mmCIF file of C-alpha atoms and ligand atoms in Angstrom:
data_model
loop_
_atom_site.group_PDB
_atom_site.id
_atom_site.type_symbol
_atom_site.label_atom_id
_atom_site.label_comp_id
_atom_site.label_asym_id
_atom_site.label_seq_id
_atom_site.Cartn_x
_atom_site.Cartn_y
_atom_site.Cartn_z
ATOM 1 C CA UNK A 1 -12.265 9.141 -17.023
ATOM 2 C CA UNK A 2 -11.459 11.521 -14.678
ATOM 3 C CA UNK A 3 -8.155 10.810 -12.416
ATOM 4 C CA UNK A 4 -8.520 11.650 -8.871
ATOM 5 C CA UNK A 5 -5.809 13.193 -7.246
ATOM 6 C CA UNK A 6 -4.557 12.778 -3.794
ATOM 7 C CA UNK A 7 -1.872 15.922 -2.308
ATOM 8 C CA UNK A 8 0.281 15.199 0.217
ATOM 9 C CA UNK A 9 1.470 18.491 2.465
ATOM 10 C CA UNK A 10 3.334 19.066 5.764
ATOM 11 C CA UNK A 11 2.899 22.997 5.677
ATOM 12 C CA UNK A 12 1.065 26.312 4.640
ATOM 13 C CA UNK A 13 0.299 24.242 1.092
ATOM 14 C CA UNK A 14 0.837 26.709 -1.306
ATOM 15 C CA UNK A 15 1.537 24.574 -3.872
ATOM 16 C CA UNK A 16 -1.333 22.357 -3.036
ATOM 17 C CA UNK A 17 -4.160 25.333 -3.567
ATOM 18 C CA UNK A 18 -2.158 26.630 -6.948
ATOM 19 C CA UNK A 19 -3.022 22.352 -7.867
ATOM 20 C CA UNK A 20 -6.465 22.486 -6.444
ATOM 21 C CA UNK A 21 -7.413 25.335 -7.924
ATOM 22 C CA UNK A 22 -6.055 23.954 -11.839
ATOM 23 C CA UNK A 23 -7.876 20.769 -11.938
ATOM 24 C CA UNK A 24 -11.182 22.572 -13.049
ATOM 25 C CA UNK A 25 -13.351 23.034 -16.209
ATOM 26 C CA UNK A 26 -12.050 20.308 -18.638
ATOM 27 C CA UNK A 27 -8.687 19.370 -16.757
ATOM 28 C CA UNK A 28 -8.529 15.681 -16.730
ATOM 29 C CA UNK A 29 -8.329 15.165 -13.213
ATOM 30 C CA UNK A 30 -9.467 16.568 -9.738
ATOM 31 C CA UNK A 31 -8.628 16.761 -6.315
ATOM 32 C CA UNK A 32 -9.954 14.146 -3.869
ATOM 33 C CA UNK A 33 -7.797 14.454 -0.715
ATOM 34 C CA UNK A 34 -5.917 16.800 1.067
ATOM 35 C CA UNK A 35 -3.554 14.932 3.735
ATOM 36 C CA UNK A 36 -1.102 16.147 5.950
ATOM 37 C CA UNK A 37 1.478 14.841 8.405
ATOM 38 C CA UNK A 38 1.173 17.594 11.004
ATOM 39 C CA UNK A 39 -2.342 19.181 11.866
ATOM 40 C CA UNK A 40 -1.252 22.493 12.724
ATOM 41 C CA UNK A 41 -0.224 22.749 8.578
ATOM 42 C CA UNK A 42 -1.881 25.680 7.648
ATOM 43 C CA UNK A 43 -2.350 23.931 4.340
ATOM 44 C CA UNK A 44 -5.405 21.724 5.955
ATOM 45 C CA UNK A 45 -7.720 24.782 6.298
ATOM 46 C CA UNK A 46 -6.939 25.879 2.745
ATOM 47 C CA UNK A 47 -7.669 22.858 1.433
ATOM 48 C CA UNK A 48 -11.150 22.599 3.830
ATOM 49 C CA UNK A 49 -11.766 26.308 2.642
ATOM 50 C CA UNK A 50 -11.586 24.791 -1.368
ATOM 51 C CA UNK A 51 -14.170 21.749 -0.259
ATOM 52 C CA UNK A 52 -11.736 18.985 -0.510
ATOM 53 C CA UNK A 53 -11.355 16.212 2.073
ATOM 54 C CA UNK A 54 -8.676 16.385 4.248
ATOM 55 C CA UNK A 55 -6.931 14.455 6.472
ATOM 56 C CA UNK A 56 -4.283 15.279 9.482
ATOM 57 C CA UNK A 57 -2.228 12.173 10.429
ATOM 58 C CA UNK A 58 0.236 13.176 13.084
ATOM 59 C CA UNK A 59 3.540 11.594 12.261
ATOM 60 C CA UNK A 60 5.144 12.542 15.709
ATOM 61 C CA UNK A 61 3.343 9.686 18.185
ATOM 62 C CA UNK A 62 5.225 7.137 15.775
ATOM 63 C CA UNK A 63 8.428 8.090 16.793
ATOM 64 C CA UNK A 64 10.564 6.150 14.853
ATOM 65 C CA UNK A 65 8.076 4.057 13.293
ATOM 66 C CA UNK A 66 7.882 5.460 9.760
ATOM 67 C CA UNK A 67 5.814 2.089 8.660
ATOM 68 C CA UNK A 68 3.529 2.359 11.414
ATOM 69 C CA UNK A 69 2.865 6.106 10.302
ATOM 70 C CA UNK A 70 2.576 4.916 6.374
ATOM 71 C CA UNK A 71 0.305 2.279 6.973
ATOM 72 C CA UNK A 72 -2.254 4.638 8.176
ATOM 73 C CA UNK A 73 -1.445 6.996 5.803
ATOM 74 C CA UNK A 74 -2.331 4.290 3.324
ATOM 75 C CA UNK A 75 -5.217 3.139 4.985
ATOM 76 C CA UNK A 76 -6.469 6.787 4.170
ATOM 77 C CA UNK A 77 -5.247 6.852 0.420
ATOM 78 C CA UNK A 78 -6.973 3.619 -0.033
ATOM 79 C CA UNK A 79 -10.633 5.361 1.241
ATOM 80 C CA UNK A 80 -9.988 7.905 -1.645
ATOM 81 C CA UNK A 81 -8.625 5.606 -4.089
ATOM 82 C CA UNK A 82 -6.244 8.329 -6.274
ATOM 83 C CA UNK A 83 -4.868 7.852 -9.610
ATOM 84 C CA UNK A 84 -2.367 9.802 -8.602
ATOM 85 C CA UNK A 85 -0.156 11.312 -5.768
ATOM 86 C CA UNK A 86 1.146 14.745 -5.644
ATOM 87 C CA UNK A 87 3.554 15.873 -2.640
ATOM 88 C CA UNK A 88 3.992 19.448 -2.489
ATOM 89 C CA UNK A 89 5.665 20.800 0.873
ATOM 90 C CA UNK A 90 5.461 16.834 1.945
ATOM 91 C CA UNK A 91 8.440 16.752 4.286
ATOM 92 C CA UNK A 92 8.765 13.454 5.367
ATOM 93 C CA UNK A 93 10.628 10.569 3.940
ATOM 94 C CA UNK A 94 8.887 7.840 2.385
ATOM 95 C CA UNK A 95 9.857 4.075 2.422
ATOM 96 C CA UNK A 96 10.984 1.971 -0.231
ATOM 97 C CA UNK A 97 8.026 0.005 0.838
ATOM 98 C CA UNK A 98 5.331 2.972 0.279
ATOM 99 C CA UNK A 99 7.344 4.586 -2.698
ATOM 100 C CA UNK A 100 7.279 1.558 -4.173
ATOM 101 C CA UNK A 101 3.456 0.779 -4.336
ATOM 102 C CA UNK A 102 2.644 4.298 -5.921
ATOM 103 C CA UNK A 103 5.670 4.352 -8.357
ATOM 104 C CA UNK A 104 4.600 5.366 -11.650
ATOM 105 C CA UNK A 105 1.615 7.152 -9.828
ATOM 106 C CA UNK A 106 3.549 9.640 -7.423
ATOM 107 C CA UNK A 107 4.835 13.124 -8.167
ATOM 108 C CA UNK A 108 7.080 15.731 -5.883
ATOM 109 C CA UNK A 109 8.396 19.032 -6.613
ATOM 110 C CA UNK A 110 11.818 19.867 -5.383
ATOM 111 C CA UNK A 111 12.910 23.486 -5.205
ATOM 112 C CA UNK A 112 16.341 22.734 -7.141
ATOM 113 C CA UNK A 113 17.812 22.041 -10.410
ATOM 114 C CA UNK A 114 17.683 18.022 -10.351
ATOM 115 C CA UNK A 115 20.416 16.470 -10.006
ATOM 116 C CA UNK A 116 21.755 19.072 -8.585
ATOM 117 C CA UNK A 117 21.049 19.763 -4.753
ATOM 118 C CA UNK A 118 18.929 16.470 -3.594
ATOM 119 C CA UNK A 119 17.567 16.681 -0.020
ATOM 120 C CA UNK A 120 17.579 20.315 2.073
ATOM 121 C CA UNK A 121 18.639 23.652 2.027
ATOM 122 C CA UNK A 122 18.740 23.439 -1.844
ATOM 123 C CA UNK A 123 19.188 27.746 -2.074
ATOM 124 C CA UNK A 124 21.745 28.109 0.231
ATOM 125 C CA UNK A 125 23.645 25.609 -1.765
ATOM 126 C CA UNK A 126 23.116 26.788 -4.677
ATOM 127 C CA UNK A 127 24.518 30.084 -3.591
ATOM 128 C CA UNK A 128 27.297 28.287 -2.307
ATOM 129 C CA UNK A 129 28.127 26.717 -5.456
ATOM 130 C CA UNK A 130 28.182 30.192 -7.241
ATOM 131 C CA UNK A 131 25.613 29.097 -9.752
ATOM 132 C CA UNK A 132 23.787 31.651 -12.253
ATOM 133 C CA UNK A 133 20.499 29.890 -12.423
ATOM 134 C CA UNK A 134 17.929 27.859 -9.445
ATOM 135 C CA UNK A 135 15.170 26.444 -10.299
ATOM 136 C CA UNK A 136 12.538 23.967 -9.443
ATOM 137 C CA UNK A 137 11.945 20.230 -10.567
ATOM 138 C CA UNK A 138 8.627 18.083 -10.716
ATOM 139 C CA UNK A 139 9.404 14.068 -10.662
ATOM 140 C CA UNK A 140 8.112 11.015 -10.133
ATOM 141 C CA UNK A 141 9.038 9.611 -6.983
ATOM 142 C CA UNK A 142 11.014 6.604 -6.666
ATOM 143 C CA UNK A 143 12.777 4.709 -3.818
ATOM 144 C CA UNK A 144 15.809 7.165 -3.574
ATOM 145 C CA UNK A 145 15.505 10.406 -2.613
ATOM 146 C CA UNK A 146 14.597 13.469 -4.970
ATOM 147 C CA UNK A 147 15.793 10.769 -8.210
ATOM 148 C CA UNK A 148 13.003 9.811 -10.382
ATOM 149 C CA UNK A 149 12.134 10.754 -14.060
ATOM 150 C CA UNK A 150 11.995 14.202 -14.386
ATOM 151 C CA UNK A 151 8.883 15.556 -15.660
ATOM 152 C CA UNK A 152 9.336 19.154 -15.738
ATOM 153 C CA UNK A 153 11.828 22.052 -14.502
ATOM 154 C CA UNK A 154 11.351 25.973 -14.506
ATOM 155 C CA UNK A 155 14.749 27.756 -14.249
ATOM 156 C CA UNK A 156 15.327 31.563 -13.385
ATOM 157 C CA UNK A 157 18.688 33.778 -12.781
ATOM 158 C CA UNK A 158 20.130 33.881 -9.447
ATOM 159 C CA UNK A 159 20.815 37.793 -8.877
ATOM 160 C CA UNK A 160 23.283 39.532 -7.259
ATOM 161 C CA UNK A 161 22.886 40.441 -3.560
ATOM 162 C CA UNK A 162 20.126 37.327 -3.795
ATOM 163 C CA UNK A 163 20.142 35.382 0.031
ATOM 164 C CA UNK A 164 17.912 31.792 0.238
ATOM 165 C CA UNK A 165 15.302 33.859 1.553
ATOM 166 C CA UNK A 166 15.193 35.808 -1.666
ATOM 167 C CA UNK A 167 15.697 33.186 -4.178
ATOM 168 C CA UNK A 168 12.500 30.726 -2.753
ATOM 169 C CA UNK A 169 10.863 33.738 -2.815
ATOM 170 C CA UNK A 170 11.191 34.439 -6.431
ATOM 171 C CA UNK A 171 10.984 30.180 -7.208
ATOM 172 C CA UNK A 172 7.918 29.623 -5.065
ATOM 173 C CA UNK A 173 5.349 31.412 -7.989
ATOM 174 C CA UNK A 174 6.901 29.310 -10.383
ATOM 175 C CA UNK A 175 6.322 26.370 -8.366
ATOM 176 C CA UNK A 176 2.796 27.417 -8.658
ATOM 177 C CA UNK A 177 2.878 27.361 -12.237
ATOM 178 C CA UNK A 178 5.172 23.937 -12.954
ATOM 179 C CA UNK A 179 3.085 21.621 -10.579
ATOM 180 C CA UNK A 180 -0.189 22.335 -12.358
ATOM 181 C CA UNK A 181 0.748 22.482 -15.871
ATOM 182 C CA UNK A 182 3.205 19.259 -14.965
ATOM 183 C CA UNK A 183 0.244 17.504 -13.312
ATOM 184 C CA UNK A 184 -2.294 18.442 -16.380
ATOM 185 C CA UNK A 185 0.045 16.454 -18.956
ATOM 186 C CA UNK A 186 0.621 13.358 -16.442
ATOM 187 C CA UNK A 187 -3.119 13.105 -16.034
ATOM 188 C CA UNK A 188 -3.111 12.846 -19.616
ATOM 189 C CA UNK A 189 -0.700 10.239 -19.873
ATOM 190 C CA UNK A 190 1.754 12.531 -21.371
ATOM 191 C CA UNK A 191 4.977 12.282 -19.836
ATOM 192 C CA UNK A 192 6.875 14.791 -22.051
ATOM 193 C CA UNK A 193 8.731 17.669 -19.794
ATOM 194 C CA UNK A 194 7.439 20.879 -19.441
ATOM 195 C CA UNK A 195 10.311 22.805 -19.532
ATOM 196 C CA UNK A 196 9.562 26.771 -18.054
ATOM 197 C CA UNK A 197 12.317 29.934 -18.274
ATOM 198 C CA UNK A 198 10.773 32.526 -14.969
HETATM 199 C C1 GRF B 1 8.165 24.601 -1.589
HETATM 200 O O1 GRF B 1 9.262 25.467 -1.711
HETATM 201 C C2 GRF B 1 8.514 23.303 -2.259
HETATM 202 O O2 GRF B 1 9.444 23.443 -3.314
HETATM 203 C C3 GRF B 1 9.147 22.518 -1.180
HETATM 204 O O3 GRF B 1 8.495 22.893 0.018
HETATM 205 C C4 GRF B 1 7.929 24.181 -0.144
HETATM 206 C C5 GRF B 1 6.482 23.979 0.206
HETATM 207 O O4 GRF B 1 5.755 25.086 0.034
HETATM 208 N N1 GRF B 1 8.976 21.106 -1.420
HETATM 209 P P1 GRF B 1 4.148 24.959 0.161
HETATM 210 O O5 GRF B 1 3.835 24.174 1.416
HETATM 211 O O6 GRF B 1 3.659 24.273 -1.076
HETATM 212 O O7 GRF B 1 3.711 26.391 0.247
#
């Protein structure tokens, strides 16, 4: 049975056309909605481009009313009924609440190392910190932030001379290779880790 696929973005969506564009042919799954928390994301036209539904629902005229702003965001996922849940470039925080009723069903990537360097300005820190190697991580979400089961990480060195600009740079194509071949295994119930040297 095929598993639909829901993708959850906040900007240009990269990651969510390198997913689109891998659930073809006999991939398990494929992509049913395209939703996005601000309607200027550039993502939204990709994703109209590809023929997928899409959505646009403005987080900003909640305010501070983050259940308010999920419960239309799950009136929406209920319309398109996904299997699964795939934030890539999704920048907003997610309730307990929400996190809760898609756990087991819910992926993110994370452009860091997990555990290392939860939350922002992962690169930076990671220069910071001196380290040799960045990375990216795919997990399933849970009700804490950027801490659920691992499903797969790609690693690469951190050069000399590199600056945060440079190292997302050189992670984002990766990205673009993780997410897909992470989301092909989940959507066949395999939960192993892909594990990826770039
Ligand atoms: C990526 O670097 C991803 O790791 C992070 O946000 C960025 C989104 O890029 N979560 P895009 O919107 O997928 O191009």
């Amino acid at each position: 049975m095929t598993k639909r696929v829901a993708i959850l973005i906040s900007g240009g969506g990269s990651n969510m056309v390198s997913l689109a564009q891998s659930m073809r042919a006999d991939h398990p799954a494929r992509p049913v909605l395209v939703a996005s928390n601000d309607p200027q994301a550039g993502g939204v036209a990709k994703a109209r481009a590809m023929h997928i539904p899409t959505l646009a629902i403005d987080h900003k005229p909640f305010g501070k009313d983050r259940a308010g702003f999920e419960a239309a965001l799950q009136m929406a996922l209920e319309t398109a009924q996904p299997d699964i849940i795939c934030l890539a470039g999704f920048m907003r925080i997610l309730t307990p609440a929400f996190t809760g009723q898609w756990e087991g069903r819910m992926l993110n990537i994370h452009p860091s190392l997990l555990p290392r360097y939860k939350g922002l300005h992962t690169h930076s820190r990671a220069l910071e910190a001196g380290d040799s190697e960045h990375g990216c991580t795919v997990h399933e979400v849970t009700a804490a932030l950027d801490d659920g089961p691992i499903l797969g990480q790609a690693r690469m060195p951190v050069l000399a001379g590199d600056t945060p600009e440079t190292l997302a740079a050189r992670l984002l194509p990766l990205e673009h290779v993780l997410y897909p071949a992470v989301l092909r295994r989940f959507a066949d119930g395999d939960r192993t880790p892909v594990m990826l040297q770039g």
